[in-house]
Every structure is written in C-alpha cells, then in structure tokens.
Coordinates of C-alpha atoms and ligand atoms in Angstrom, one line a residue:
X1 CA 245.3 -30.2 205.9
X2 CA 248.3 -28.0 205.4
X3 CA 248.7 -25.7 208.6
X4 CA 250.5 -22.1 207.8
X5 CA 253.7 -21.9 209.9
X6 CA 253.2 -18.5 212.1
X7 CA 255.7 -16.4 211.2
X8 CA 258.1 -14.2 214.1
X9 CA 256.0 -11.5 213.8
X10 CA 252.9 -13.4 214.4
X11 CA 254.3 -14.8 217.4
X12 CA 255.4 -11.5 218.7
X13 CA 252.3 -10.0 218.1
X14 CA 250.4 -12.9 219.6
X15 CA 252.8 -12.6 222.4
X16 CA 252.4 -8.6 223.1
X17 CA 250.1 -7.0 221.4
X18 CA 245.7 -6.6 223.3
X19 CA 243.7 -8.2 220.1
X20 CA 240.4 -8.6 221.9
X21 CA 238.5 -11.4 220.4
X22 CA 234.5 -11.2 219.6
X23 CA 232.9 -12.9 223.2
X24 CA 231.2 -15.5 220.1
X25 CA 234.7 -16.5 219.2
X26 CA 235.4 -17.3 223.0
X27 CA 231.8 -18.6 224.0
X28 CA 232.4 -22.3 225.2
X29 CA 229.6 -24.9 223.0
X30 CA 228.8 -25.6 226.7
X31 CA 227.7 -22.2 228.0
X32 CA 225.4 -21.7 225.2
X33 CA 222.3 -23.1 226.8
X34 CA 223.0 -21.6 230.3
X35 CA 223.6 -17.8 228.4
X36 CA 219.9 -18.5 226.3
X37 CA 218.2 -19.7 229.8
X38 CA 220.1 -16.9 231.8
X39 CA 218.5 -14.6 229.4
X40 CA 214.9 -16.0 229.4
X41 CA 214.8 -15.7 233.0
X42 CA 216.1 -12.0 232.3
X43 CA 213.3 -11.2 230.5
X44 CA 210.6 -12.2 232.5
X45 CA 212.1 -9.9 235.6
X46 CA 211.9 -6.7 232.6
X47 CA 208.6 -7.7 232.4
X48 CA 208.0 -8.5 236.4
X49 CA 209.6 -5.0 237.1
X50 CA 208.6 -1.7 235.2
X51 CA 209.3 0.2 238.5
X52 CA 212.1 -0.2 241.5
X53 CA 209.3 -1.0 243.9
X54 CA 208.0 -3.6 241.3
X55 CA 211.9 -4.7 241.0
X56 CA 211.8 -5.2 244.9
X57 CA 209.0 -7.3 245.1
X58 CA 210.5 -9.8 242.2
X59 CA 213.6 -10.1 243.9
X60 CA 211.8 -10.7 247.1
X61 CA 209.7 -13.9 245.4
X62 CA 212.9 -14.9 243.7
X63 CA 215.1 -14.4 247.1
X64 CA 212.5 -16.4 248.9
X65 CA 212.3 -19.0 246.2
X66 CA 215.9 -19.5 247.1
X67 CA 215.8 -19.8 250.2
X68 CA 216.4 -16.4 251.2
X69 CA 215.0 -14.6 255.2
X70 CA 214.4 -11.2 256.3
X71 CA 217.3 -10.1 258.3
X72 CA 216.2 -8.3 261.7
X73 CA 218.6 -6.7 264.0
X74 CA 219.9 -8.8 266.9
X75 CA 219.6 -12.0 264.4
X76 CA 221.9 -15.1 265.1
X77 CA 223.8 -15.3 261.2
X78 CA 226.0 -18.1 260.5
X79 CA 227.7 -19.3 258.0
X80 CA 225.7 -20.1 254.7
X81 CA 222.9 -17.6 256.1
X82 CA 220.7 -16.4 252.9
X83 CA 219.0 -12.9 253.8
X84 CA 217.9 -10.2 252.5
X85 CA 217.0 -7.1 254.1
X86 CA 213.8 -4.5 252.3
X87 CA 214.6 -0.3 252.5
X88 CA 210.9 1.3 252.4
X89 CA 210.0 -0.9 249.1
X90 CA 212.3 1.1 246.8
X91 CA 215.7 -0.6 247.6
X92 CA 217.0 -3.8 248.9
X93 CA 219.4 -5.5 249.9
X94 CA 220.8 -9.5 250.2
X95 CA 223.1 -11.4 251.7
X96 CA 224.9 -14.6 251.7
X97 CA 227.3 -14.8 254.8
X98 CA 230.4 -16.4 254.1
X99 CA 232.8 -18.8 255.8
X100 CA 235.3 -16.2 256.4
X101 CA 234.6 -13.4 259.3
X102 CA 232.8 -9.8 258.3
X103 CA 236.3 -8.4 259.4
X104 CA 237.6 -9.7 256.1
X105 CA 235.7 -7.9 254.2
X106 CA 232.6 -8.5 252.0
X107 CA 232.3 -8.4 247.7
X108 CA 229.5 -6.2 247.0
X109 CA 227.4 -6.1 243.8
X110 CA 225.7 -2.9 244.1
X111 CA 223.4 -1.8 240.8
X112 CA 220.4 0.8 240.8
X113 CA 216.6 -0.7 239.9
X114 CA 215.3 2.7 239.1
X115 CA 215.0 4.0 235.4
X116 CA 214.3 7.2 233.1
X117 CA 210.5 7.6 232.8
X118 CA 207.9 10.2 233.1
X119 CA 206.8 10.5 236.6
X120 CA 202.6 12.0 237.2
X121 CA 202.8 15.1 239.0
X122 CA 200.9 15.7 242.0
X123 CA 198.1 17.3 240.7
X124 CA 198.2 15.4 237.5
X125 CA 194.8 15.1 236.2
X126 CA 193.5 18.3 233.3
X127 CA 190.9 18.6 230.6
X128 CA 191.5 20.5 228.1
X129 CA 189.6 21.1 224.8
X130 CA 187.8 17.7 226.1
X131 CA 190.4 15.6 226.1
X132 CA 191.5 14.6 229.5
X133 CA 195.6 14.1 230.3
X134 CA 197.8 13.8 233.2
X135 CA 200.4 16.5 233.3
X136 CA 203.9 14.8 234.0
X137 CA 207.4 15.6 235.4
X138 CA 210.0 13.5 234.0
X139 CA 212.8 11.3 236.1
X140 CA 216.4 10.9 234.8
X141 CA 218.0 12.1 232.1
X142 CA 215.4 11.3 229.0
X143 CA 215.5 12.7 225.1
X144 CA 211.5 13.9 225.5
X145 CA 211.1 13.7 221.6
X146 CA 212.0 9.8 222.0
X147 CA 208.4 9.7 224.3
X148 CA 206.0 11.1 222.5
X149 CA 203.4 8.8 220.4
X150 CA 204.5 5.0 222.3
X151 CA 202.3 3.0 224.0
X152 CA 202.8 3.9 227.9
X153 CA 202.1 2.1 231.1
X154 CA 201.1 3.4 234.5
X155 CA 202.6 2.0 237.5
X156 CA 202.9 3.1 240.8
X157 CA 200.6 3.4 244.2
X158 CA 198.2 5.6 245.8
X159 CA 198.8 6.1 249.5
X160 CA 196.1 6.9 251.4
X161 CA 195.5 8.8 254.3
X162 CA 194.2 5.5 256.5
X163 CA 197.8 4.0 256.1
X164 CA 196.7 1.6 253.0
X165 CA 198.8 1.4 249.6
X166 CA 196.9 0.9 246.5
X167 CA 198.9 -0.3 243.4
X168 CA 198.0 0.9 240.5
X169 CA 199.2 -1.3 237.0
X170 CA 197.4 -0.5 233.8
X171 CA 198.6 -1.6 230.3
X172 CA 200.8 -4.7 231.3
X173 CA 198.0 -7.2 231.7
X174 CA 196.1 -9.0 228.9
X175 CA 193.2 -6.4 227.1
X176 CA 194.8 -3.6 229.2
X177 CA 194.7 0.1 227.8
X178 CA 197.7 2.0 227.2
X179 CA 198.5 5.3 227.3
X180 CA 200.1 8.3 224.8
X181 CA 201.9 11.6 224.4
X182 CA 200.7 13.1 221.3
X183 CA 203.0 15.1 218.9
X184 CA 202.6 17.2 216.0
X185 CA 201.9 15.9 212.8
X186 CA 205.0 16.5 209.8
X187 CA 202.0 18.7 207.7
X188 CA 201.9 21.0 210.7
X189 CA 205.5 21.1 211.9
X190 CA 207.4 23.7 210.1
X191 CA 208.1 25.7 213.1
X192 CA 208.7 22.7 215.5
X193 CA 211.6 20.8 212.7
X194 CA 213.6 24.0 213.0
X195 CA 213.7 23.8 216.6
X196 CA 216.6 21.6 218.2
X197 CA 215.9 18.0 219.6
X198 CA 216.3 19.7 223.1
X199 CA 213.8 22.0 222.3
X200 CA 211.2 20.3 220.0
X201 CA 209.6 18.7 222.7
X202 CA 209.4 21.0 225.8
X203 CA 209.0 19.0 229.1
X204 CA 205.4 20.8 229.9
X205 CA 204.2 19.2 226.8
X206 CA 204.6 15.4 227.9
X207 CA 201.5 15.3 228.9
X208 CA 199.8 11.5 228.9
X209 CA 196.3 11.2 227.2
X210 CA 194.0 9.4 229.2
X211 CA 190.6 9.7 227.8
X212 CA 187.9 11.7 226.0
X213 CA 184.5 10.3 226.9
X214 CA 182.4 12.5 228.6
X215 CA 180.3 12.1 231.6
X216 CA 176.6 11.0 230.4
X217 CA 173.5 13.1 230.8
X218 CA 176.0 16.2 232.0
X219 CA 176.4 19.7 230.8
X220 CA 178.8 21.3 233.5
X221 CA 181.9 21.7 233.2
X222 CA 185.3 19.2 232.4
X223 CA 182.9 16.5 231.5
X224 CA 185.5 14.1 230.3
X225 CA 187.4 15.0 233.2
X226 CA 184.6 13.9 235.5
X227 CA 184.3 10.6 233.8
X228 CA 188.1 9.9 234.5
X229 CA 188.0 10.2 238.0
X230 CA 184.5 8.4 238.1
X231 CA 186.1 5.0 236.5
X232 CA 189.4 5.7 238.7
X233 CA 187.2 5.6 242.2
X234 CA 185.0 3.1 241.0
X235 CA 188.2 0.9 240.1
X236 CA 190.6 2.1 242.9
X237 CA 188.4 3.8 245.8
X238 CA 190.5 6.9 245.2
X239 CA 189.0 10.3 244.7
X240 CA 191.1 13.5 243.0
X241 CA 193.0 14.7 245.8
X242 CA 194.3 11.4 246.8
X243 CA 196.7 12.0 243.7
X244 CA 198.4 14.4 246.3
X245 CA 200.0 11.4 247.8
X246 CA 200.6 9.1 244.8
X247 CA 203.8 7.5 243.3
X248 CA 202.3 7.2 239.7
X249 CA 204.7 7.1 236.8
X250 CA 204.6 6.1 233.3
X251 CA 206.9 4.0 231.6
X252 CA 207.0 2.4 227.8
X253 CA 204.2 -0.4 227.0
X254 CA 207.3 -2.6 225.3
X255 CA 207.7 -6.6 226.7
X256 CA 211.0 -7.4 226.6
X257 CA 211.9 -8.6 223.2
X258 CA 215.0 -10.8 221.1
X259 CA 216.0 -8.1 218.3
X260 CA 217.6 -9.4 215.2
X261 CA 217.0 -12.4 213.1
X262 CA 219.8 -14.6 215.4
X263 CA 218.1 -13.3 218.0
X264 CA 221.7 -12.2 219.5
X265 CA 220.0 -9.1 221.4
X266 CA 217.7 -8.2 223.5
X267 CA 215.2 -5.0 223.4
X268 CA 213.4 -3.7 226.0
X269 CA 212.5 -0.7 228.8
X270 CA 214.8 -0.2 232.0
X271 CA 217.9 -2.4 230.4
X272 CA 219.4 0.8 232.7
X273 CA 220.0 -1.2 235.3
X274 CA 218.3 -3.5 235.8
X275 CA 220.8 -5.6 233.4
X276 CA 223.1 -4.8 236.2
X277 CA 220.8 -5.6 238.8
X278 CA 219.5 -8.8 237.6
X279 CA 223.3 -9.9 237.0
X280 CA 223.9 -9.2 240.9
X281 CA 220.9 -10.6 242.6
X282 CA 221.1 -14.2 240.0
X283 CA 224.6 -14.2 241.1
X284 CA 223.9 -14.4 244.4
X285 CA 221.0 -16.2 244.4
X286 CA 223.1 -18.9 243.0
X287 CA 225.6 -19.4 245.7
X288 CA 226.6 -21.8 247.6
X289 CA 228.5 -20.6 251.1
X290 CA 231.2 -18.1 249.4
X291 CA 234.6 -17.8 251.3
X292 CA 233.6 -14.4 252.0
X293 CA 230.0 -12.8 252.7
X294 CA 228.6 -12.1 249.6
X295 CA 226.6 -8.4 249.2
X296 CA 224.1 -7.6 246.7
X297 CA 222.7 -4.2 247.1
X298 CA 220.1 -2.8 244.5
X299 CA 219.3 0.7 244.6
X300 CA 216.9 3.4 243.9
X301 CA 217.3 6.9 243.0
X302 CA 220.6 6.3 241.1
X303 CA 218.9 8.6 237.9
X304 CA 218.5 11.4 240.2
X305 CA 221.8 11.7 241.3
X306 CA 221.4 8.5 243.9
X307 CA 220.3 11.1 246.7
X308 CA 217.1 10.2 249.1
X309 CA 216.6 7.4 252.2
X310 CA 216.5 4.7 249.3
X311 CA 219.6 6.2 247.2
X312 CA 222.5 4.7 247.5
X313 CA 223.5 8.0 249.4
X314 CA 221.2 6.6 252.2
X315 CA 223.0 5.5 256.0
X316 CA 220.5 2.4 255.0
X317 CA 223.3 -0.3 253.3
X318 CA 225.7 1.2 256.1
X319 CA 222.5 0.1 258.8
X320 CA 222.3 -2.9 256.7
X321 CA 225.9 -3.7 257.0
X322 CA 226.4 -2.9 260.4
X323 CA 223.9 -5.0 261.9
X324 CA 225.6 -7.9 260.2
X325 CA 229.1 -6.7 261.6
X326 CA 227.7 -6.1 265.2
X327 CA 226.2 -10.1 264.7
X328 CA 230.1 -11.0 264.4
X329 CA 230.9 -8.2 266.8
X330 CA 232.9 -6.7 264.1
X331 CA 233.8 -3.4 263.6
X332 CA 231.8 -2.2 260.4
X333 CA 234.9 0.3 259.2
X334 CA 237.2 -3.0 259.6
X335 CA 234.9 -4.8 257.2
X336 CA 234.1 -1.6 254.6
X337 CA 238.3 -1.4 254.5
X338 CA 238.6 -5.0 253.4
X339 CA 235.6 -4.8 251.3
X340 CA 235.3 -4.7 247.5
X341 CA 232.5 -3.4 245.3
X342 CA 232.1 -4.1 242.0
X343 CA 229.8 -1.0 240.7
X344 CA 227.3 -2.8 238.5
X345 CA 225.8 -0.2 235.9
X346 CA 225.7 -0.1 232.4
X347 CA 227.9 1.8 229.5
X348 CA 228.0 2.9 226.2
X349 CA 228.4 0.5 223.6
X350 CA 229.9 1.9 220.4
X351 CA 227.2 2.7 217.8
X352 CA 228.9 2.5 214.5
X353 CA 225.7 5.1 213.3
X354 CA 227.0 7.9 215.8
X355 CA 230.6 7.2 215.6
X356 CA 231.3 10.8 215.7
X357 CA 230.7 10.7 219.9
X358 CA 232.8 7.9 220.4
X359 CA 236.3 6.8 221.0
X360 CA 236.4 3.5 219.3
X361 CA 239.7 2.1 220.8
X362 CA 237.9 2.4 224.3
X363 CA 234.6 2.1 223.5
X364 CA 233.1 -0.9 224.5
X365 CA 231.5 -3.4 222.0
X366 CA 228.7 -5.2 222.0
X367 CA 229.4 -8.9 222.2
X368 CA 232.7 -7.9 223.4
X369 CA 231.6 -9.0 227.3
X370 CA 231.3 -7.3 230.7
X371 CA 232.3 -3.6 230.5
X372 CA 235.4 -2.7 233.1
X373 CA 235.1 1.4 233.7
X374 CA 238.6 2.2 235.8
X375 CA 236.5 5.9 235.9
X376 CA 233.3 7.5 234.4
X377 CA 232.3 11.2 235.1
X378 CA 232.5 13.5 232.3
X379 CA 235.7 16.5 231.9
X380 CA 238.7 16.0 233.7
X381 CA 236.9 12.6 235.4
X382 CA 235.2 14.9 237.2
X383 CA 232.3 13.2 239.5
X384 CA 234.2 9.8 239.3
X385 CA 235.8 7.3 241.7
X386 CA 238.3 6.4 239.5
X387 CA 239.7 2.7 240.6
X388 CA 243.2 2.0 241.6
X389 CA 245.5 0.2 239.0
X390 CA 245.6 -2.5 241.6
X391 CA 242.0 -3.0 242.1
X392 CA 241.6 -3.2 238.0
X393 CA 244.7 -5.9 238.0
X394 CA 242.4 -7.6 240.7
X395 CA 239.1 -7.7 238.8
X396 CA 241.3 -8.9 235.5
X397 CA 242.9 -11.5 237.5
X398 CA 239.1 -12.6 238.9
X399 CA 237.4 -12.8 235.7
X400 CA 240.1 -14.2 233.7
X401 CA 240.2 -17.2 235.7
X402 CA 236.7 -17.5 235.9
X403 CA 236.6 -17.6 232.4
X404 CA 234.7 -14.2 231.9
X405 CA 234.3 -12.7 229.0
X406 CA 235.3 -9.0 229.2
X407 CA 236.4 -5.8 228.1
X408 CA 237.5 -2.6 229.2
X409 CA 235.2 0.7 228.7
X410 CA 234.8 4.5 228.4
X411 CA 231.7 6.0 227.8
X412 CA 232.4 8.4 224.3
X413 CA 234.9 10.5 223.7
X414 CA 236.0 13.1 226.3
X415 CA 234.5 16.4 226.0
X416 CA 231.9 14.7 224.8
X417 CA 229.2 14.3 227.9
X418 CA 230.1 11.9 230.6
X419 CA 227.7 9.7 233.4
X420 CA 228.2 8.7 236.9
X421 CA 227.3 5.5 238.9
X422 CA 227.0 4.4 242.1
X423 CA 230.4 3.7 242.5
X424 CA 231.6 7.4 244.1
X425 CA 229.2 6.6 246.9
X426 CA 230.3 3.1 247.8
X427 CA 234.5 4.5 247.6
X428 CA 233.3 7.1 249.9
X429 CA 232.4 4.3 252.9
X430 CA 236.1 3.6 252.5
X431 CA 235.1 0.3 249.9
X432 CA 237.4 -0.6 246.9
X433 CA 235.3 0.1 244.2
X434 CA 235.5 -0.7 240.3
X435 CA 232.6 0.1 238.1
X436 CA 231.8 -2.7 235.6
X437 CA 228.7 -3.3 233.5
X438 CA 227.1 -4.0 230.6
X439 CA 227.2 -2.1 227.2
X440 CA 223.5 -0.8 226.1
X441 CA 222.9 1.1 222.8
X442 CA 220.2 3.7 223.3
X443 CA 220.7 4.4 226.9
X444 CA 217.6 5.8 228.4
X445 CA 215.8 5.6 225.8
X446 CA 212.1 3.9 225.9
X447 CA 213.1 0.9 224.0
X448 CA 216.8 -0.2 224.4
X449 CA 219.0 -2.6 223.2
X450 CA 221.6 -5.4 224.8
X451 CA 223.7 -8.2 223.9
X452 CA 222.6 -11.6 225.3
X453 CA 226.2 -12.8 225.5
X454 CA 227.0 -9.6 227.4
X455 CA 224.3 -10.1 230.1
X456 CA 226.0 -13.5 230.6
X457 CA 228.9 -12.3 231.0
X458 CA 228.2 -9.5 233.4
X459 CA 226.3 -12.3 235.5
X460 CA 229.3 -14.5 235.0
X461 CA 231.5 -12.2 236.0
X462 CA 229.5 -10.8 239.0
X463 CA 229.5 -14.8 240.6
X464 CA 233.3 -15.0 240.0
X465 CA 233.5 -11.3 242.5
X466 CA 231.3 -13.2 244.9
X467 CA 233.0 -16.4 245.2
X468 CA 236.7 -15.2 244.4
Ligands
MN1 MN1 222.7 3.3 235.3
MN2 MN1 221.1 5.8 233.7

C-alpha cells in the first residue's frame, strides 16, 4: 500500500491547529460493549425514575446493591466507607470516603433528578361538559404546545393527615391507562395557528383528561366527577380533599427508547438530568477506595431555580458534608476550599434543523463526548459561575488521561437565551466548580434525544474526577 507523505503543512496543522475528531473515530473496539451495557443499565433507571423521589429510591436499591449504608451523625467512617445519606425523599446524597483526609478536599459530582413536567394542582379534580380533568400547573421551563395529545403518566404521593404516604403510579405498569391534554383539531384552528407558539397553548388549558363515565343510577350533579373520585378511594383510600396535600404530577407515557436504525441514540423523558445524574451515582457506585473522598450529590428543584430544603440551595449537602468533616475532626470550610465539583447537567447539542440559534464553532455535537461549559447563564454570563482557566486546564488534563472523550460547549448563540445549573450554588460554598455534561437535542421537551457514546463518556469522565 502506498502511504501519502504528509506534507509541512499537514504537519503544522496537525501540530497546532483544535480538529476535534467524531467520539466514533476515537471509541476504542474494547469500550464498545461496556458503552452498550452502560447504556442498557441507563435505560432501565429512565424507566425506574419518572420522578426525583422515584430517582431516590433507585439509587437507594442500586447504592445498597453496592454495598452502600445510611450515614448517621456521630458515625465511625473510615477509609473505603460506601454511604449515602437521603434529604426528605427528594434528594440524596453518597459517599465513598477516600484514603486521603476530608481536609484535602473532596471531588463532587453534583447533577439534579428533577425534570419539566406538569405538576396537579391542589385542587386538581373538575368536570366540565361531563368530561372529568385535573387542572395542572406546570414545573420548569416547558413549550406547553409540545404536551398536549401524548400519552401521560401520574406519579407522585398522597400524604395523609395520619402521617402515611400513598404512592400513586398509573400508566407505567403493564394494561395501565394513560392520560391526555386534548388540543384543537387543524379544521377548527384558524384563530389558534395565528397565535404564537408561546401563546397557542395557554398554561390554564393543560388540563389532563381523566375520565367520562358517569356515576350509575345518579342524576345530580358532576356525575362523571363522582365516579372519579369513587374508583380513586376505592383504589387508594383517599377522598377529594386529601388532594390538598398531594405531590401528584404528570409526566410523558414514553419507555426509554434506541432512536435511529444504528441505534446510536437514545429517546426518552427526563434525559434532563438524570443523564447527568445516572453518570454520577454509576461512577461512584463503581469505586474502589479513591485517593480522595468521592461526593455524588443528586438534587431536586434544580428546574425551579434549585431553591427549597431539597434544592441544591439547601444547608442539607453542607449538613451532609459537615458531619463527615466533624467524623475526621476537619474543618468543613478547609475541605469545601480544597474541593472540586464537577457540575453535571446537560447542554445544547447543535441541531443542524435550528441552526439559526446556534453558534456552531462552540456548540457542542452529538457524538462529540462529554460537554465542558467554562460558563452558562444567558447575556453578559449573567447567572453563571464561570470556571477559572486553571480549573478548565485541570478537568482537560483529567479526562485526557483517562481517555475521555470530550468537547468543549456553549449553549446557542449569545443573545440568544441562556440556562443555568447547579454550578453557581456549589462556587458559592467556596468549591471549584466546572459545569460539564451531556449534549441533549430537544431539551425539556416530553420525548428527548441523547447520544449513547456521549452518556459514556460523561460517566467516563465523571469516574476519572473521582479517582484523579
Ligand atoms: Mn438540567
Ligand atoms: Mn433543565
């Protein structure tokens, strides 16, 4: 075979010019089964988790699985220690205590388990025209028109006034019902197309159908109404008013699916972040006893601006973290200072059909690996932590010898919108923080899409933080 002598030029350029390569033209042979089993086991915690209390309880089972404890206050912890510590069902968070003291810091993997979906009000339950629905009051930042006629879910819990929890879960299991937002149909909708997308669907509109059988051998009033709440105490005890203290929410009826004929990508709800998420507890969950303490910390609330006692705003991680400094009698500022926390949330991925919002040369790409963000926010980088130059030569230095595939990341063009993570909230403790994650087309919408080589990256990556 004749080989083409590189020219100067092709040495210079190979020599200084940034030619990311496609992650499939960098994918070891040898990594291919681990990515397809990574993302199997992926799959089934989508499915395991339409909720962040559901999300909790997974990575309890899998925590424990591994070997994981509860971590009380006053606890002995030692060296190669697995624990893990619950916050009120809606957060958590997992350690794996290292060989080096708490005063040398800790690597954190901090991502949030809560996604866009359309919460039940408190006083959900209406008939109208005998139909009966359940008025709703969305959480996050969703497109309403991309809700309306899917298959829905409900998950959640009904507390009840004796102290018990009910959970409530229709429309995951085998011959389960699901639920709908109607819309208007294209014969009828000259008014509505002329409307914007913002305004096609208003918010007080996103109301979930839920039945339309009346109640038999009745002729007062809300019939189908009454029928509703009849099947609803006969199946969960509950009567009307116990809504008042319910967590009920409804999220998209989709299992999590390959997409595309290679089956290169994978579809689902809540990729947002629970991508993230996963990456950070398997990571850790697949230590052995890491130089330093290893952190992962999985968050509710991040959607709604990461406020609340299970938000990442919440003195909780610092509890968390302290009673693990006190068990070393170490000062928990000494260890945030020598801390580092790599912000685990997803980002844009270029969409070659909206090109007009990005900024291809730093958009990420899908296939293109785990997404480095030096800052997010929107404007000026306002609302973002914006990571040293140091702290992004660390992370490069990390993942390039572990082998990671990666790429750096802005989310569109400037002017153009703009997000926030985490991130801000873990730099305020006085943590090195970097935002990393992986690249999702059709963020927060019902159904969206990421790259299978991308999710093995980011949990790639996320191990080589740990154990650096
Ligand atoms: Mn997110
Ligand atoms: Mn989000």
């Amino acid at each position: 075979m004749e080989e083409k002598q590189k020219t100067a030029a092709d040495l210079r350029r190979e020599a200084l010019c940034y030619q990311p390569k496609n992650g499939y033209d960098r994918l070891k042979p040898e990594e291919e089964p681990a990515m397809r089993a990574y993302c199997e086991d992926y799959k089934k915690f989508l499915d395991a988790g339409k909720t962040e209390r559901e999300c909790v309880d997974e990575a309890v089972r899998l925590a424990s699985a591994a070997g994981f404890q509860p971590f009380t206050r006053g606890m002995a912890v030692n060296p190669g220690d697995k624990l893990y510590r619950v916050n009120r069902g809606k957060a958590i968070m997992l350690a794996v205590i290292g060989q080096r003291p708490l005063s040398e810091g800790v690597s954190i993997g901090a991502a949030h388990i809560d996604s866009p979906r359309l919460d039940l009000k408190q006083n959900p339950l209406y008939e109208d025209s005998e139909l009966a629905f359940f008025k709703t009051h969305y959480y996050g930042g969703i497109r309403k028109y991309q809700w309306v006629t899917i298959p829905l879910e409900l998950h959640g819990v009904v507390a009840m006034k004796d102290g018990s929890t009910i959970p409530v879960a229709v429309g995951a299991g085998a011959g389960d019902p699901v639920f709908t937002v109607d819309d208007l149909l294209p014969h009828l909708a000259q008014d509505q197309v002329k409307k914007t997308l913002g305004e096609a669907i208003p918010a007080e509109s996103l109301n979930i159908l839920v039945g339309s059988r009346p109640f038999k051998d009745d002729e007062g009033a809300d019939r189908v109404k009454l029928a509703i709440l009849d099947l609803l105490n006969q199946k969960y005890g509950i009567v009307e008013e116990d809504f008042i203290s319910a967590e009920l929410t409804a999220v998209p009826a989709f299992r999590a699916s390959d997409v595309g004929f290679d089956r290169s990508l994978i579809g689902a709800y809540g990729h947002d972040d629970r991508v993230c998420g996963y990456a950070c507890l398997a990571a850790l969950l697949a230590l052995g006893t890491p130089r330093r303490t290893a952190v992962c910390m999985l968050a509710d609330k991040e959607e709604i601006g990461s406020e609340g006692v299970s938000g990442m705003k919440s003195a909780a991680f610092d509890t968390f973290m302290s009673d693990l400094c006190d068990s070393q009698r170490v000062p928990l500022k000494t260890c945030y200072e020598n801390s580092f926390c790599l912000s685990a949330d997803v980002t844009a991925a270029y969409d070659p059909n909206f090109a007009e919002a990005y900024e291809k040369r730093n958009s990420a790409r899908i296939n293109y690996g785990m997404g480095l963000c030096k800052y997010t926010g929107s404007r000026g980088k306002s609302g973002s932590s914006d990571a040293s130059a140091e702290l992004v030569a660390f992370a490069r230095r990390v993942l390039d010898e572990a082998g990671v595939v990666w790429q750096m990341a802005e989310l569109g063009k400037v002017d153009q919108g703009g997000g926030g993570t985490v991130a801000v909230y873990m730099a305020e403790r006085d943590i090195n923080t970097l935002d990393a994650g992986v690249p999702v087309l059709s963020m927060h919408a019902p159904f969206e899409t990421v790259s299978k080589l991308d999710c093995y990256m980011t949990y790639k990556g996320m191990k080589a933080i740990y154990e650096h």
